[in-house]
Structure formats: structure tokens, C-alpha cells
Short mmCIF file of C-alpha atoms in Angstrom, two decimals:
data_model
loop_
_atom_site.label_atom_id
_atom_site.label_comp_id
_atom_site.label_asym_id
_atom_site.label_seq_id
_atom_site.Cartn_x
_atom_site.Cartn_y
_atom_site.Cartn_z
CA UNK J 755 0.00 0.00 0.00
CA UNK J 756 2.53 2.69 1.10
CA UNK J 757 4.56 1.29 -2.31
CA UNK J 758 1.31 2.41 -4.47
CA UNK J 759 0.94 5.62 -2.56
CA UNK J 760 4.44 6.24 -2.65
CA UNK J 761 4.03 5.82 -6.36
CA UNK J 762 0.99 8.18 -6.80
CA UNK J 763 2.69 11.37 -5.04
CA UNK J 764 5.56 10.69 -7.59
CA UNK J 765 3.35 10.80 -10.40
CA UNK J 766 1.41 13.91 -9.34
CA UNK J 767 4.99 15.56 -8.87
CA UNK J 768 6.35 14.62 -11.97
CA UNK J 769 2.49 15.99 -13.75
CA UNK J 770 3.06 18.83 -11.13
CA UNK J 771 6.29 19.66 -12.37
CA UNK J 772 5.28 19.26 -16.34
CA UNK J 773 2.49 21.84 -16.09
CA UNK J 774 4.96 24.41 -14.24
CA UNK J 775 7.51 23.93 -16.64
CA UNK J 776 4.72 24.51 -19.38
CA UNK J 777 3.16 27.98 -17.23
CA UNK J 778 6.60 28.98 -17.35
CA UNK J 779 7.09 28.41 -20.80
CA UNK J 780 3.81 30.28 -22.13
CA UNK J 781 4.14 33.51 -20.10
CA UNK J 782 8.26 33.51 -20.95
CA UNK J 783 6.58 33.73 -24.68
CA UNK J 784 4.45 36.47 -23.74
CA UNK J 785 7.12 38.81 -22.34
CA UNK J 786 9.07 38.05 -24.74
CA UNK J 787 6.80 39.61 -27.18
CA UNK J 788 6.09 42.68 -24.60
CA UNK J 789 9.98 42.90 -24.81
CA UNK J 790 9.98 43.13 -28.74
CA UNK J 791 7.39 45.78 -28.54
CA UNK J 792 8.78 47.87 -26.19
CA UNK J 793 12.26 47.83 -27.91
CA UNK J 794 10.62 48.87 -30.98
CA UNK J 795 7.51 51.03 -29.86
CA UNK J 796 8.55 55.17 -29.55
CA UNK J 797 9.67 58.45 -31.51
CA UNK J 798 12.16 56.14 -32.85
CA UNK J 799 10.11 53.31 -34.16
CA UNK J 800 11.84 50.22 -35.11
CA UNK J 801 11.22 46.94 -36.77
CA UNK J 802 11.16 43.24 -34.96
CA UNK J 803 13.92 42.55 -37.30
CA UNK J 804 16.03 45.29 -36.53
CA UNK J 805 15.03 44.88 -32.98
CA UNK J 806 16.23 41.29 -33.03
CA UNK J 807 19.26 42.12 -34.99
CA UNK J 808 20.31 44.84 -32.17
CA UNK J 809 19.87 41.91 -29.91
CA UNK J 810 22.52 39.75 -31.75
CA UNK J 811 25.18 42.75 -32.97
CA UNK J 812 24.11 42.82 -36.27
CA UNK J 813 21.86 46.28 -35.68
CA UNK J 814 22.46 49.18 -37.58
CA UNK J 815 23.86 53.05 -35.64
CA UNK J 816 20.46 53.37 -34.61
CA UNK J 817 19.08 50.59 -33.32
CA UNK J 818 22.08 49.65 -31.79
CA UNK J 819 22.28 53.53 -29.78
CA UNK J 820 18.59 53.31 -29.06
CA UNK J 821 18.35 49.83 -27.86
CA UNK J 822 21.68 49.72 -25.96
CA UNK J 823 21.54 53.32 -24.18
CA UNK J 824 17.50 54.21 -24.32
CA UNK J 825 15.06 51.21 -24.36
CA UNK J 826 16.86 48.44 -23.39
CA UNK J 827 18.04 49.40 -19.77
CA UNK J 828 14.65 50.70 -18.82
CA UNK J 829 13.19 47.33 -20.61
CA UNK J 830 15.42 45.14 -18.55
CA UNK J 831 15.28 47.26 -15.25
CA UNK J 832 11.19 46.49 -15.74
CA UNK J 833 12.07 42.31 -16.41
CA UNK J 834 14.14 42.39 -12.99
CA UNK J 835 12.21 44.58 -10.66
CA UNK J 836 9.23 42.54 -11.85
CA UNK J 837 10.47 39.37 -11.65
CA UNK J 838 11.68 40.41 -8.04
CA UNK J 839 9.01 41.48 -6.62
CA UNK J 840 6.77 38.17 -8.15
CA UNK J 841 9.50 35.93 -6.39
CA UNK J 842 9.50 38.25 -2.69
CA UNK J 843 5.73 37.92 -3.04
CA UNK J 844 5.62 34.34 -3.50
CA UNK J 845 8.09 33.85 -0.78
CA UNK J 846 6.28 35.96 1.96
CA UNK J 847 2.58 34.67 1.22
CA UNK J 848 3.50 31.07 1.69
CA UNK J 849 5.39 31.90 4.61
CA UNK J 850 3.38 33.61 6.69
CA UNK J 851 0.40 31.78 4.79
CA UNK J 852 -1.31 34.66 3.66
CA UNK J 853 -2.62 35.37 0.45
CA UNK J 854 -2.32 39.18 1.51
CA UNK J 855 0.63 39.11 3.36
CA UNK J 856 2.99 40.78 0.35
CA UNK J 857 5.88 43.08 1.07
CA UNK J 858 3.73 46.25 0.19
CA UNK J 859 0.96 45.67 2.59
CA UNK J 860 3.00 44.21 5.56
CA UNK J 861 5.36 47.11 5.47
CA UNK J 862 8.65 46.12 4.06
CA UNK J 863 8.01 48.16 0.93
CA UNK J 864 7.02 51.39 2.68
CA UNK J 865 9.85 51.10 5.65
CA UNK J 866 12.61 50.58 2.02
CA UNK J 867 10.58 53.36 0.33
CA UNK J 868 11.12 55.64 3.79
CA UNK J 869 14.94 54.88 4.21
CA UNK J 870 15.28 55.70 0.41
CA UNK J 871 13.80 58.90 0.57
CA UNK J 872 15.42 59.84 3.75
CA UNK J 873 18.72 59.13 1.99
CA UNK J 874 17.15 61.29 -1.20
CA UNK J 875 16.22 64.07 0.55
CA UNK J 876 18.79 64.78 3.07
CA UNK J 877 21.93 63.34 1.47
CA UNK J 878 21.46 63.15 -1.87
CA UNK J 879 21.86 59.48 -2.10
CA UNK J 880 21.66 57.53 -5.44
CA UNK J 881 22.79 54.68 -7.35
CA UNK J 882 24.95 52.38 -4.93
CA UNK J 883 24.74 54.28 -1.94
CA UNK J 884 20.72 54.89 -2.70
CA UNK J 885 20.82 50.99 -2.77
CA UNK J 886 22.79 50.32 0.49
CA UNK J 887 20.53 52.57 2.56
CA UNK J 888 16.94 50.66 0.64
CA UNK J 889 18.49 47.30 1.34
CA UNK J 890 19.52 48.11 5.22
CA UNK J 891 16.07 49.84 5.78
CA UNK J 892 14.20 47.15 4.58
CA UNK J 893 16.10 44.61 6.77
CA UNK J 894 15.37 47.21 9.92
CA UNK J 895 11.87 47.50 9.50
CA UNK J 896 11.75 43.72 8.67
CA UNK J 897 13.74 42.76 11.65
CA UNK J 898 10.86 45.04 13.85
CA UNK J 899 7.42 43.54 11.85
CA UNK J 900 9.19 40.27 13.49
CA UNK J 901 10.04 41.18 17.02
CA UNK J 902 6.37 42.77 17.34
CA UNK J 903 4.96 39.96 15.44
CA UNK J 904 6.83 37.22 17.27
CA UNK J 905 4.26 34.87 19.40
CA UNK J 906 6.32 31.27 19.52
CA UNK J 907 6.22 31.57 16.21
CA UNK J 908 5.67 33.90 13.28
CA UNK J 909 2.03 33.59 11.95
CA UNK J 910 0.03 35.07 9.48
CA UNK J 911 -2.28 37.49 10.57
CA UNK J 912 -0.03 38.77 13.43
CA UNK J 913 2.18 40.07 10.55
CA UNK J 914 -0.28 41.91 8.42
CA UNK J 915 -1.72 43.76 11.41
CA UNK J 916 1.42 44.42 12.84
CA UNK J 917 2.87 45.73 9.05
CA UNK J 918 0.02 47.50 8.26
CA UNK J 919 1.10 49.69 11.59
CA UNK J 920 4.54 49.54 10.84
CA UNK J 921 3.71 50.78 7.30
CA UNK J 922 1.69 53.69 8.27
CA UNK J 923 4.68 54.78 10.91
CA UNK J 924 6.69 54.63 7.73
CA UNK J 925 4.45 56.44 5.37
CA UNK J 926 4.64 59.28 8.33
CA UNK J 927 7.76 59.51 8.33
CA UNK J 928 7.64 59.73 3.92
CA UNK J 929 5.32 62.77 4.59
CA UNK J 930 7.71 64.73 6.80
CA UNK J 931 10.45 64.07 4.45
CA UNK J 932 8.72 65.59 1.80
CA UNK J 933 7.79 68.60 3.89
CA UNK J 934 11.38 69.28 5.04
CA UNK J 935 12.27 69.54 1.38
CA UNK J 936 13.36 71.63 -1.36
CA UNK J 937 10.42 71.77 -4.43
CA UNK J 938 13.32 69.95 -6.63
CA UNK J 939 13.91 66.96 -4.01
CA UNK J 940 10.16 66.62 -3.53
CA UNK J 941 9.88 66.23 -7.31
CA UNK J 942 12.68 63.98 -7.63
CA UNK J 943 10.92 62.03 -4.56
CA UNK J 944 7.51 62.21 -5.94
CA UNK J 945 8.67 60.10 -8.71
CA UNK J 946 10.85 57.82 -7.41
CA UNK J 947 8.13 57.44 -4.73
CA UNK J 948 5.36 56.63 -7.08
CA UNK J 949 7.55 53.90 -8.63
CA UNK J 950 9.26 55.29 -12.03
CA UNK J 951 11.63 53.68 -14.52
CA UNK J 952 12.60 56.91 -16.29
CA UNK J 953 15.90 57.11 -14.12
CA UNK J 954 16.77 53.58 -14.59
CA UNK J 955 20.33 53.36 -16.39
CA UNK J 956 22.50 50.88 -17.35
CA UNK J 957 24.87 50.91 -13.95
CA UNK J 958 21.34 50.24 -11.89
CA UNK J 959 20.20 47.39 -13.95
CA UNK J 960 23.64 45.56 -13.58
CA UNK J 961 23.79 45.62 -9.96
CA UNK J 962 19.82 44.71 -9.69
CA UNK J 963 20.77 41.80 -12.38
CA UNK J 964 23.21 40.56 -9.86
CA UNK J 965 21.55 41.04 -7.07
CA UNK J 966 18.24 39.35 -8.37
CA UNK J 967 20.16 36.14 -9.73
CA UNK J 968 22.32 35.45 -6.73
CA UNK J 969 19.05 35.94 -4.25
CA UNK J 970 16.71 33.96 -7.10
CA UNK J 971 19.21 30.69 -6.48
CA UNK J 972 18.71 31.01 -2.65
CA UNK J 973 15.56 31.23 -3.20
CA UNK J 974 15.49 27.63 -5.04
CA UNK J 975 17.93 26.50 -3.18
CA UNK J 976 15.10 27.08 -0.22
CA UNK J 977 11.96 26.14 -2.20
CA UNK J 978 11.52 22.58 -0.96
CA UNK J 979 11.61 24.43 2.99
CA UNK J 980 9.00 26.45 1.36
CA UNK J 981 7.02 23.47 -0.03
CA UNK J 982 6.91 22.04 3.62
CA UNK J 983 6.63 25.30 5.59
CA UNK J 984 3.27 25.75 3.66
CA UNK J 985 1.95 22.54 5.00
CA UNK J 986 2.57 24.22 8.44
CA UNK J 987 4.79 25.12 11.56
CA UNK J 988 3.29 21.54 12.81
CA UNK J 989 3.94 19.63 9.94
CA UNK J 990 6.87 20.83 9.12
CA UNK J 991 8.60 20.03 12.68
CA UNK J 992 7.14 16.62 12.27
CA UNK J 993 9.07 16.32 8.85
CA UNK J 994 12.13 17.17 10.20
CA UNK J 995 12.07 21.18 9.51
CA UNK J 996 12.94 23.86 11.82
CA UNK J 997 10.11 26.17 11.31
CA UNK J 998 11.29 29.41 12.56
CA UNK J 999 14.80 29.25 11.29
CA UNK J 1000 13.56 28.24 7.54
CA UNK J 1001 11.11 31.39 7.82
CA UNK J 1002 13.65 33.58 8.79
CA UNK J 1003 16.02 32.68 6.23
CA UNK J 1004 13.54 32.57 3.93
CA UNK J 1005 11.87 36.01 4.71
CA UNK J 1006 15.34 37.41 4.70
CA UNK J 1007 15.60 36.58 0.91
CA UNK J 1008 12.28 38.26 0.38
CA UNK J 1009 13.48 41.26 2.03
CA UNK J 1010 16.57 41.50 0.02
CA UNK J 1011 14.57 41.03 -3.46
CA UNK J 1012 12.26 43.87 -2.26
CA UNK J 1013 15.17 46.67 -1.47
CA UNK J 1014 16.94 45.22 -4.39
CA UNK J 1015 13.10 46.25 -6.85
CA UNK J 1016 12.56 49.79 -4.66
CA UNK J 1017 16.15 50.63 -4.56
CA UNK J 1018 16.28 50.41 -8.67
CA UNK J 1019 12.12 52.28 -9.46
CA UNK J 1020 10.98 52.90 -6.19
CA UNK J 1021 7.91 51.04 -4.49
CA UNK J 1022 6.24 49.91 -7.53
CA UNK J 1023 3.03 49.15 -5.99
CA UNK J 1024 1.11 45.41 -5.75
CA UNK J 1025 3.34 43.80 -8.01
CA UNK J 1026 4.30 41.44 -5.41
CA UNK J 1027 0.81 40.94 -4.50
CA UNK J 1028 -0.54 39.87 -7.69
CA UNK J 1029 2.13 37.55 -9.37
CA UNK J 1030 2.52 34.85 -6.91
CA UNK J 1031 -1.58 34.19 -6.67
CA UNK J 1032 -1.56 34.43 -10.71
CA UNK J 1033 0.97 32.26 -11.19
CA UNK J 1034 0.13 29.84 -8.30
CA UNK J 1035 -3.77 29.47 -10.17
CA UNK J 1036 -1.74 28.77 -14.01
CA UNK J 1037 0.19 26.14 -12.09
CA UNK J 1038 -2.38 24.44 -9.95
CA UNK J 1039 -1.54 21.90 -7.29
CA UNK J 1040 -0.35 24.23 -4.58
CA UNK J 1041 2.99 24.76 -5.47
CA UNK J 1042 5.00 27.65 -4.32
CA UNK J 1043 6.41 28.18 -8.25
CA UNK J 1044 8.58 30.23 -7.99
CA UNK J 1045 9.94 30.48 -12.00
CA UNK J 1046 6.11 31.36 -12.80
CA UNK J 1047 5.88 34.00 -10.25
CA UNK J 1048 9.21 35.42 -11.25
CA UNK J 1049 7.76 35.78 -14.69
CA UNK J 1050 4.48 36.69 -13.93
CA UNK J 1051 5.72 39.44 -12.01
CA UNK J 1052 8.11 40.76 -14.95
CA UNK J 1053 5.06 40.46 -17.43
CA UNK J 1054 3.09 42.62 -15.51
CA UNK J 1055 5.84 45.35 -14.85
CA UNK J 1056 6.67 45.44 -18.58
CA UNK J 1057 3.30 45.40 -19.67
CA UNK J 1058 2.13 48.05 -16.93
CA UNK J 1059 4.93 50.65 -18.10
CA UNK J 1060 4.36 50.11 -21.97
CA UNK J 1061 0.82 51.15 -20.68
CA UNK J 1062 1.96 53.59 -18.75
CA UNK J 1063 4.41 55.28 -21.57
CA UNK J 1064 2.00 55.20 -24.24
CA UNK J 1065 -1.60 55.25 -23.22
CA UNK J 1066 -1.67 58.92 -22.92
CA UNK J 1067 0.14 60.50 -25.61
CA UNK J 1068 2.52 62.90 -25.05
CA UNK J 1069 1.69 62.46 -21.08
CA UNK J 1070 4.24 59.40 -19.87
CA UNK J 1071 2.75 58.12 -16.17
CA UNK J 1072 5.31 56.69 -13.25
CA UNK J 1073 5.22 52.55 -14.00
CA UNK J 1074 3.43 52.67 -10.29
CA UNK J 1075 0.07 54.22 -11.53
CA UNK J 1076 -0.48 52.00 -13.73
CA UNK J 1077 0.29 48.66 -11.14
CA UNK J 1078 -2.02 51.03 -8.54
CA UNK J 1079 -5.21 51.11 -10.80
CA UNK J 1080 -4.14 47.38 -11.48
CA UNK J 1081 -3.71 46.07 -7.94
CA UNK J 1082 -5.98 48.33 -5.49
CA UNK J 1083 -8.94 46.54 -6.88
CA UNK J 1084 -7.76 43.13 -7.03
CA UNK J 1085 -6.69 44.02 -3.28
CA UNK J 1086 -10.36 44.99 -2.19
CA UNK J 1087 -11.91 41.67 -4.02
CA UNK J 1088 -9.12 39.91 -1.88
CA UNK J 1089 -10.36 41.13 1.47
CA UNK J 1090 -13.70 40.82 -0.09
CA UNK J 1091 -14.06 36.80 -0.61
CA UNK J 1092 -12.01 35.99 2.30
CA UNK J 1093 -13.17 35.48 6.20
#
């Protein structure tokens, strides 16, 4: 009997497994063809061909300048920040077991976006040193959300109530920065605030691509903890785990991906709320997916700031409009069906 059962939960992994790899297949194919479109959709229309040839080396002055120095950075700054922000989202709601629980509503967004603009407004900060001060707020504010939420155990609603007050501490704290000042650095904040890939340059997207892969492998190198930490904290001692530990580790590399997204277009709003769910109902089963979300999340960003560039002509919106309108709804018809 346990031979036979043994035998069915292989098969279901292995079908499991096929329809991920096949989720992740179909949407890669879809922002692929959001990427051709935004290389080649602007003043400076191009071709797929030439697009493609740009790609390869084989472009022409033109395409290669406004592929390599114009489109393409803010292109593959949307790809990253996206596909972080799917994989922090995926990573906190089956932690904490949640389907709200993402880094924008539990606070870990808004404390990044508050240390950011801190660093904007009274020092100047950006590029590396912007990123250094995102990352090490995040981790703060992170590092409080868990001592406050912290009953022998982290658990799920705990977190969002105890975020939700975190974040509004933090959004305070974004107000009085504003206020102290000049017009110019409450511009500049405005927009980096409302989540904006205008200043996104070449420099930026390197260090996010670096960042994102090396915390994307810890993240798969953690999955299978994930798999079991969803069953819960019970469960997953019984199997071995060490609930608390895996969670912190795990949350850790969520907090990371998140400054790594805010520190690169600002708090791009419910990105990280909407990819994970998406991709987890394209998958099916109840697996964490991980790949899926990643891409979800990139397909969205893309496609939210090709929306947001072109929709209103002559009028180019922050990326974080858009993924507002988007996600503020979806976030109401979440509170709406649940208990």
C-alpha cells in the first residue's frame, strides 16, 4: 500500500512539475513579445527585425544607440524589478500563509521606500549608496514587523496587522520628508516614490541583475523548505524542519529582493501581490512556483509601463500608476471573498 501511494505522489509531482515547466514556458513567450514591442515602440520606431538584430550585434547606428543606451536598460530594469518582486511575493505569502501578506501591505516596501527617501532628501543618495541605505532599511523595519509579530512563532495574521502599523509609521515619516524639502527633491521624490523607470540606467540594472540572480538561487535553493513550511509550523517540525529558522532565512531573501526592486524604481506598488496568486492558479496543485511568479511578475511590470508610456500620448505616467489602478482593486476583491 505505502509502495502504491508512494508511487501516486511521484506521479502527481512529476504531472506537477510538467504543467509548471509549461506555465513557465507560455508567459516567458508572452514577455518576450512585450519585450519586442517595447524595444521597438517610440519616436524612434523600429522593426522586430532590426530589434532582433540589435539583440545579436548585427543592428544598424540606430538601433544599436537606441536599444543599448534608451530602451533596453529601462526594458530590462522592468524584467528584474518585476520578476523580483513576483519571487519576494511568493516567498512571503506562503510563509506567513497569507494570500495578503505581500511586502507592500505588511510594510517592508514602505519602511525601504522611507529609508530611500530619507537618503534622497537629506543626502542626496543615489545609485549604490541609494541601494545600500533601501536594502539596510528594509532589513530594519523587517527585523521590527518580526520582534512585534513574534508569538512562539511567526504567523500570518499577526504580521499583516502588525505591518500594516509599521507601514503607516513609515508612510509618516515619507510625509515629513517631503515637507522638510526643497520643491526639486520633492519632485525627484515624488517620482521615485510613485515607482518610475525613467531614471533607470544601465549601472542600476547591472547591480539589480546581480543582485536578483544570486538571491533567485537562494531562493530555489530554499523552495523545498517552502514546499513544507506551507503545509505548516506543525507539519513541518514533524518532517524534520525547523520552522522558525527556515522562515527567517527565507523572509530574509524576500526582504533582500524587495530593497533590491525599490532601490532600482521605487515602491512599484502590488506587483508582489498579484504575481505569486496568478501564477500559483496557471500552475495548480499548490505549489509555491517560484519560475512562474518570477515571470508573472516581470510580465506585468513590462506590460504596466508600456501602458503607462503610451496610453496617454505625449503624457508618460510613473510605471506605479499604472500597477495602482491594477492592484488596489484586485486588493479589495481579496479582502472581499475571504473570512
Amino acid at each position: 500500500m505505502s509502495r502504491v501511494r508512494r508511487s501516486v505522489g511521484v506521479r502527481q509531482e512529476l504531472v506537477g512539475a510538467r504543467r509548471e515547466l509549461v506555465v513557465l514556458a507560455v508567459v516567458v513567450v508572452v514577455l518576450v513579445a512585450l519585450v519586442l514591442i517595447g524595444l521597438g515602440v517610440g519616436s524612434i520606431p523600429l522593426t522586430p527585425a532590426q530589434v532582433v538584430g540589435a539583440l545579436f550585434g548585427q543592428g544598424d547606428r540606430i538601433s544599436d544607440f537606441v536599444i543599448g543606451q534608451l530602451r533596453g536598460p529601462r526594458v530590462l530594469g522592468a524584467i528584474l524589478v518585476g520578476a523580483s518582486l513576483g519571487v519576494a511575493g511568493a516567498i512571503v505569502q506562503s510563509v506567513v500563509r497569507n494570500p495578503i501578506a505581500s511586502p507592500d501591505v505588511i510594510g517592508i516596501t514602505s519602511g525601504a521606500s522611507a529609508a530611500g527617501l530619507t537618503a534622497i532628501v537629506l543626502f542626496g543618495a543615489s545609485g549604490g549608496t541609494l541601494f545600500s541605505v533601501v536594502l539596510v532599511g528594509a532589513v530594519v523595519v523587517s527585523i521590527v514587523i518580526a520582534g512585534l509579530a513574534w508569538r512562539r512563532g511567526i504567523t500570518g495574521n499577526r504580521v499583516v496587522l502588525v505591518g500594516i502599523g509599521v507601514s503607516a509609521i513609515c508612510l509618516s515619516i515619507t510625509g515629513w520628508m517631503l515637507t522638510s524639502g526643497t520643491v526639486t527633491q520633492a519632485g525627484t521624490a515624488l517620482l521615485w516614490l510613485s515607482g518610475s523607470l525613467n531614471a533607470v540606467d544601465r549601472n542600476l540594472v547591472g547591480v539589480l541583475g546581480v543582485a536578483f540572480v544570486v538571491l533567485f538561487l537562494l531562493a530555489l535553493l530554499q523552495s523545498s523548505r517552502l514546499t513544507v513550511l506551507t503545509l505548516g509550523d506543525e507539519v513541518s517540525a514533524a518532517l524534520g524542519l525547523r520552522p522558525d529558522r527556515a522562515k527567517v532565512l527565507l523572509l530574509l531573501t524576500a526582504v533582500c529582493l524587495t530593497a533590491a526592486a525599490v532601490a532600482t524604481a521605487g515602491p512599484v506598488s502590488f506587483i508582489a501581490l498579484m504575481a505569486a496568486p496568478i501564477a500559483r492558479r496557471l500552475v495548480g496543485g499548490g505549489r509555491v512556483a517560484l519560475g512562474p511568479a518570477a515571470a508573472v511578475g516581470a510580465a506585468i511590470t513590462l506590460g504596466s509601463d508600456l501602458i503607462a508610456q503610451f496610453a496617454i500620448p505625449g503624457n508618460a505616467l510613473p510605471v506605479g500608476v499604472v500597477t495602482g489602478v491594477v492592484g488596489a482593486p484586485y486588493l479589495l476583491w481579496l479582502l472581499a471573498r475571504g473570512r
